[in-house]
Amino acid sequence: MERLQKILAHAGVASRRKCEELITAGKVAVNGVTVTELGAKADPARDVITVSGRRIGAERKLYLMMNKPKGVITSVRDPQGRPVVTDYLKNVKERVYPVGRLDYDTEGLLLLTNDGDLANRLTHPRHHVPKTYHATVERVPHGSDLEKLAHGIRLEDGMTAPAEVEYVDVDPDGKFATISITIREGRNRQVRRMFEAIRHPVIRLKRVAFGGVTLDNLQRGKYRALTPEELDALRRAADATAESR
Ligand code: URA
């Protein structure tokens, strides 16, 4: 929920001061009811807000999840002409943007939306939204090494925050292992650097969950709209973590 004058200003109606004047002049309605107090709040994603009868922010909000293949840039365009994630979208007229980044070589769950406010809350470092990766690494790390990753390990840009780490799969010949790791930060190449720090370089990296939403069996290169339940989970993840700042 946000103050009405802030919502109106963000939607490009006018300056915040001018929007306050529109409210006190009785020009603004929320879900059909005229609002004249300046303290009033609304939810721009759910409420129908009108100014002189015209709906604001009417562009449909779209929330997609994609299974990004490796070898694709998390961007809407690439100056060098390499494939970008939005190349995979068909018949999507809204201008959606990726929520955060996955490396060129990383695959898996990527959210795309035109809801800039939710995207910011999900990616802001202070909001600590959990992201789970399956990292397939060289050889089989010792439990004590995984504990180091769980407690926090020193990287060149400082200690990492606590993480949840567990074995998913172990090669009987000891050549590789797949480890699930959940982090609440988003530093550059963080998961790869964490495993490098314990001398088990990452062979393959896939994100399987983000803020309570999981990739499940979405095929590589495919995308779909989030369900209302998934969107609620995502909003809760962004809000709950915001409170514990
Ligand atoms: N950590 C990485 O190393 N790469 C990613 O793409 C995401 C997290």
GROMACS .gro file of C-alpha atoms and ligand atoms in nm:
model
  253
    1MET     CA    1   0.000   0.000   0.000
    2GLU     CA    2   0.129   0.344  -0.091
    3ARG     CA    3   0.010   0.697  -0.048
    4LEU     CA    4  -0.219   0.800  -0.328
    5GLN     CA    5  -0.022   1.113  -0.423
    6LYS     CA    6   0.293   0.900  -0.458
    7ILE     CA    7   0.116   0.648  -0.682
    8LEU     CA    8  -0.021   0.924  -0.901
    9ALA     CA    9   0.317   1.096  -0.927
   10HIS     CA   10   0.487   0.766  -1.017
   11ALA     CA   11   0.227   0.700  -1.283
   12GLY     CA   12   0.329   1.030  -1.444
   13VAL     CA   13   0.003   1.213  -1.369
   14ALA     CA   14   0.178   1.526  -1.237
   15SER     CA   15   0.420   1.638  -0.965
   16ARG     CA   16   0.345   1.510  -0.616
   17ARG     CA   17   0.226   1.855  -0.504
   18LYS     CA   18  -0.005   1.887  -0.802
   19CYS     CA   19  -0.135   1.535  -0.733
   20GLU     CA   20  -0.217   1.640  -0.377
   21GLU     CA   21  -0.422   1.925  -0.519
   22LEU     CA   22  -0.606   1.683  -0.748
   23ILE     CA   23  -0.691   1.467  -0.446
   24THR     CA   24  -0.818   1.752  -0.227
   25ALA     CA   25  -1.015   1.886  -0.524
   26GLY     CA   26  -1.207   1.554  -0.533
   27LYS     CA   27  -1.080   1.445  -0.876
   28VAL     CA   28  -0.935   1.112  -0.760
   29ALA     CA   29  -1.125   0.789  -0.694
   30VAL     CA   30  -1.013   0.448  -0.570
   31ASN     CA   31  -1.232   0.159  -0.679
   32GLY     CA   32  -1.505   0.404  -0.769
   33VAL     CA   33  -1.504   0.594  -0.438
   34THR     CA   34  -1.382   0.955  -0.438
   35VAL     CA   35  -1.095   1.011  -0.197
   36THR     CA   36  -1.015   1.359  -0.068
   37GLU     CA   37  -0.783   1.299   0.231
   38LEU     CA   38  -0.410   1.319   0.164
   39GLY     CA   39  -0.325   1.033   0.400
   40ALA     CA   40  -0.520   0.779   0.196
   41LYS     CA   41  -0.334   0.475   0.065
   42ALA     CA   42  -0.397   0.232  -0.218
   43ASP     CA   43  -0.235  -0.069  -0.384
   44PRO     CA   44  -0.137   0.034  -0.737
   45ALA     CA   45  -0.124  -0.330  -0.849
   46ARG     CA   46  -0.477  -0.414  -0.739
   47ASP     CA   47  -0.686  -0.101  -0.696
   48VAL     CA   48  -0.853   0.082  -0.981
   49ILE     CA   49  -0.740   0.442  -0.945
   50THR     CA   50  -0.894   0.714  -1.161
   51VAL     CA   51  -0.821   1.083  -1.209
   52SER     CA   52  -1.119   1.275  -1.348
   53GLY     CA   53  -1.264   0.936  -1.442
   54ARG     CA   54  -0.957   0.817  -1.637
   55ARG     CA   55  -0.778   0.509  -1.512
   56ILE     CA   56  -0.407   0.548  -1.436
   57GLY     CA   57  -0.137   0.288  -1.480
   58ALA     CA   58  -0.371   0.086  -1.698
   59GLU     CA   59  -0.091  -0.108  -1.864
   60ARG     CA   60  -0.148  -0.467  -1.766
   61LYS     CA   61   0.109  -0.589  -1.519
   62LEU     CA   62   0.271  -0.902  -1.644
   63TYR     CA   63   0.471  -1.151  -1.435
   64LEU     CA   64   0.655  -1.424  -1.620
   65MET     CA   65   0.899  -1.696  -1.526
   66MET     CA   66   1.143  -1.830  -1.782
   67ASN     CA   67   1.382  -2.122  -1.780
   68LYS     CA   68   1.680  -1.933  -1.919
   69PRO     CA   69   1.915  -2.152  -2.122
   70LYS     CA   70   2.290  -2.108  -2.079
   71GLY     CA   71   2.454  -1.898  -2.348
   72VAL     CA   72   2.191  -1.626  -2.328
   73ILE     CA   73   2.241  -1.273  -2.190
   74THR     CA   74   2.008  -1.149  -1.914
   75SER     CA   75   1.919  -0.826  -2.090
   76VAL     CA   76   1.669  -0.689  -2.338
   77ARG     CA   77   1.942  -0.619  -2.596
   78ASP     CA   78   2.310  -0.691  -2.650
   79PRO     CA   79   2.535  -0.452  -2.844
   80GLN     CA   80   2.735  -0.752  -2.967
   81GLY     CA   81   2.423  -0.922  -3.103
   82ARG     CA   82   2.435  -1.227  -2.876
   83PRO     CA   83   2.102  -1.391  -2.785
   84VAL     CA   84   1.912  -1.215  -2.505
   85VAL     CA   85   1.634  -1.347  -2.283
   86THR     CA   86   1.360  -1.137  -2.445
   87ASP     CA   87   1.432  -1.310  -2.781
   88TYR     CA   88   1.241  -1.603  -2.632
   89LEU     CA   89   0.917  -1.409  -2.573
   90LYS     CA   90   0.644  -1.447  -2.832
   91ASN     CA   91   0.348  -1.210  -2.862
   92VAL     CA   92   0.434  -1.024  -2.542
   93LYS     CA   93   0.351  -0.660  -2.612
   94GLU     CA   94   0.431  -0.527  -2.266
   95ARG     CA   95   0.788  -0.410  -2.206
   96VAL     CA   96   0.899  -0.661  -1.948
   97TYR     CA   97   1.245  -0.658  -1.791
   98PRO     CA   98   1.445  -0.931  -1.619
   99VAL     CA   99   1.434  -0.924  -1.238
  100GLY     CA  100   1.801  -0.934  -1.142
  101ARG     CA  101   2.062  -1.119  -1.347
  102LEU     CA  102   2.177  -1.468  -1.426
  103ASP     CA  103   2.524  -1.508  -1.578
  104TYR     CA  104   2.562  -1.594  -1.944
  105ASP     CA  105   2.661  -1.949  -1.843
  106THR     CA  106   2.391  -1.991  -1.577
  107GLU     CA  107   2.054  -2.143  -1.659
  108GLY     CA  108   1.724  -2.166  -1.478
  109LEU     CA  109   1.459  -1.951  -1.315
  110LEU     CA  110   1.445  -1.592  -1.433
  111LEU     CA  111   1.150  -1.363  -1.358
  112LEU     CA  112   1.047  -1.097  -1.607
  113THR     CA  113   0.797  -0.821  -1.534
  114ASN     CA  114   0.689  -0.466  -1.611
  115ASP     CA  115   0.617  -0.412  -1.238
  116GLY     CA  116   0.924  -0.204  -1.158
  117ASP     CA  117   0.827  -0.160  -0.795
  118LEU     CA  118   0.809  -0.533  -0.719
  119ALA     CA  119   1.125  -0.595  -0.924
  120ASN     CA  120   1.314  -0.338  -0.716
  121ARG     CA  121   1.195  -0.484  -0.389
  122LEU     CA  122   1.292  -0.835  -0.499
  123THR     CA  123   1.643  -0.738  -0.604
  124HIS     CA  124   1.732  -0.480  -0.340
  125PRO     CA  125   2.015  -0.628  -0.131
  126ARG     CA  126   1.851  -0.514   0.194
  127HIS     CA  127   1.544  -0.727   0.128
  128HIS     CA  128   1.738  -1.058   0.149
  129VAL     CA  129   1.509  -1.248  -0.089
  130PRO     CA  130   1.619  -1.616  -0.100
  131LYS     CA  131   1.747  -1.766  -0.427
  132THR     CA  132   1.822  -2.136  -0.459
  133TYR     CA  133   2.076  -2.278  -0.703
  134HIS     CA  134   2.177  -2.630  -0.797
  135ALA     CA  135   2.551  -2.620  -0.850
  136THR     CA  136   2.720  -2.919  -1.010
  137VAL     CA  137   3.083  -2.901  -0.903
  138GLU     CA  138   3.408  -3.084  -0.970
  139ARG     CA  139   3.467  -3.376  -0.730
  140VAL     CA  140   3.264  -3.425  -0.411
  141PRO     CA  141   3.302  -3.150  -0.150
  142HIS     CA  142   3.357  -3.261   0.207
  143GLY     CA  143   3.076  -3.186   0.453
  144SER     CA  144   3.306  -2.951   0.641
  145ASP     CA  145   3.355  -2.745   0.324
  146LEU     CA  146   2.980  -2.717   0.279
  147GLU     CA  147   2.954  -2.604   0.640
  148LYS     CA  148   3.199  -2.325   0.563
  149LEU     CA  149   2.972  -2.212   0.280
  150ALA     CA  150   2.671  -2.234   0.512
  151HIS     CA  151   2.833  -2.021   0.783
  152GLY     CA  152   2.988  -1.764   0.552
  153ILE     CA  153   3.312  -1.765   0.363
  154ARG     CA  154   3.559  -1.489   0.282
  155LEU     CA  155   3.551  -1.371  -0.079
  156GLU     CA  156   3.753  -1.083  -0.217
  157ASP     CA  157   3.455  -0.849  -0.158
  158GLY     CA  158   3.398  -0.966   0.202
  159MET     CA  159   3.231  -1.242   0.400
  160THR     CA  160   2.920  -1.405   0.259
  161ALA     CA  161   2.603  -1.416   0.469
  162PRO     CA  162   2.476  -1.750   0.607
  163ALA     CA  163   2.337  -1.984   0.340
  164GLU     CA  164   2.151  -2.316   0.334
  165VAL     CA  165   2.360  -2.585   0.170
  166GLU     CA  166   2.287  -2.953   0.107
  167TYR     CA  167   2.383  -3.243  -0.118
  168VAL     CA  168   2.141  -3.319  -0.402
  169ASP     CA  169   2.338  -3.583  -0.591
  170VAL     CA  170   2.679  -3.744  -0.554
  171ASP     CA  171   2.861  -3.927  -0.836
  172PRO     CA  172   2.950  -4.277  -0.708
  173ASP     CA  173   3.291  -4.240  -0.880
  174GLY     CA  174   3.349  -3.913  -0.696
  175LYS     CA  175   3.395  -3.706  -1.013
  176PHE     CA  176   3.121  -3.453  -0.940
  177ALA     CA  177   2.842  -3.362  -0.700
  178THR     CA  178   2.532  -3.147  -0.722
  179ILE     CA  179   2.479  -2.918  -0.426
  180SER     CA  180   2.173  -2.708  -0.344
  181ILE     CA  181   2.264  -2.364  -0.209
  182THR     CA  182   2.023  -2.090  -0.100
  183ILE     CA  183   2.167  -1.740  -0.069
  184ARG     CA  184   2.004  -1.410   0.023
  185GLU     CA  185   2.258  -1.186  -0.146
  186GLY     CA  186   2.322  -1.126  -0.512
  187ARG     CA  187   2.687  -1.040  -0.560
  188ASN     CA  188   2.847  -1.081  -0.898
  189ARG     CA  189   2.913  -1.452  -0.976
  190GLN     CA  190   2.864  -1.522  -0.609
  191VAL     CA  191   2.781  -1.893  -0.620
  192ARG     CA  192   3.066  -1.970  -0.859
  193ARG     CA  193   3.308  -1.774  -0.640
  194MET     CA  194   3.187  -1.948  -0.323
  195PHE     CA  195   3.260  -2.291  -0.472
  196GLU     CA  196   3.592  -2.170  -0.613
  197ALA     CA  197   3.682  -2.065  -0.257
  198ILE     CA  198   3.646  -2.427  -0.141
  199ARG     CA  199   3.832  -2.547  -0.455
  200HIS     CA  200   3.536  -2.719  -0.617
  201PRO     CA  201   3.479  -2.520  -0.937
  202VAL     CA  202   3.125  -2.509  -1.076
  203ILE     CA  203   3.066  -2.713  -1.392
  204ARG     CA  204   2.697  -2.628  -1.426
  205LEU     CA  205   2.480  -2.375  -1.244
  206LYS     CA  206   2.103  -2.366  -1.244
  207ARG     CA  207   1.870  -2.145  -1.039
  208VAL     CA  208   1.572  -2.349  -0.922
  209ALA     CA  209   1.387  -2.107  -0.690
  210PHE     CA  210   1.347  -1.734  -0.629
  211GLY     CA  211   1.152  -1.580  -0.340
  212GLY     CA  212   0.934  -1.886  -0.280
  213VAL     CA  213   0.865  -1.953  -0.650
  214THR     CA  214   1.012  -2.271  -0.800
  215LEU     CA  215   1.105  -2.362  -1.157
  216ASP     CA  216   0.972  -2.721  -1.140
  217ASN     CA  217   0.948  -2.877  -1.485
  218LEU     CA  218   0.936  -2.572  -1.709
  219GLN     CA  219   1.134  -2.667  -2.021
  220ARG     CA  220   1.455  -2.491  -2.112
  221GLY     CA  221   1.388  -2.173  -2.314
  222LYS     CA  222   1.017  -2.176  -2.225
  223TYR     CA  223   0.825  -1.926  -2.015
  224ARG     CA  224   0.484  -1.895  -1.854
  225ALA     CA  225   0.281  -1.647  -1.650
  226LEU     CA  226   0.302  -1.680  -1.274
  227THR     CA  227  -0.010  -1.810  -1.103
  228PRO     CA  228  -0.187  -1.577  -0.854
  229GLU     CA  229  -0.052  -1.799  -0.572
  230GLU     CA  230   0.304  -1.762  -0.699
  231LEU     CA  231   0.265  -1.387  -0.727
  232ASP     CA  232   0.135  -1.373  -0.369
  233ALA     CA  233   0.433  -1.578  -0.251
  234LEU     CA  234   0.670  -1.342  -0.431
  235ARG     CA  235   0.503  -1.034  -0.280
  236ARG     CA  236   0.520  -1.191   0.064
  237ALA     CA  237   0.890  -1.266   0.014
  238ALA     CA  238   0.958  -0.905  -0.085
  239ASP     CA  239   0.750  -0.761   0.201
  240ALA     CA  240   0.846  -0.999   0.481
  241THR     CA  241   1.214  -0.939   0.420
  242ALA     CA  242   1.159  -0.565   0.391
  243GLU     CA  243   1.022  -0.561   0.748
  244SER     CA  244   1.334  -0.727   0.890
  245ARG     CA  245   1.568  -0.469   0.738
  246URA     N1  246   2.578  -1.688  -0.879
  246URA     C1  247   2.655  -1.706  -0.987
  246URA     O1  248   2.773  -1.737  -0.974
  246URA     N2  249   2.602  -1.690  -1.109
  246URA     C2  250   2.473  -1.656  -1.129
  246URA     O2  251   2.427  -1.643  -1.242
  246URA     C3  252   2.393  -1.636  -1.016
  246URA     C4  253   2.447  -1.653  -0.892
   0.00000   0.00000   0.00000
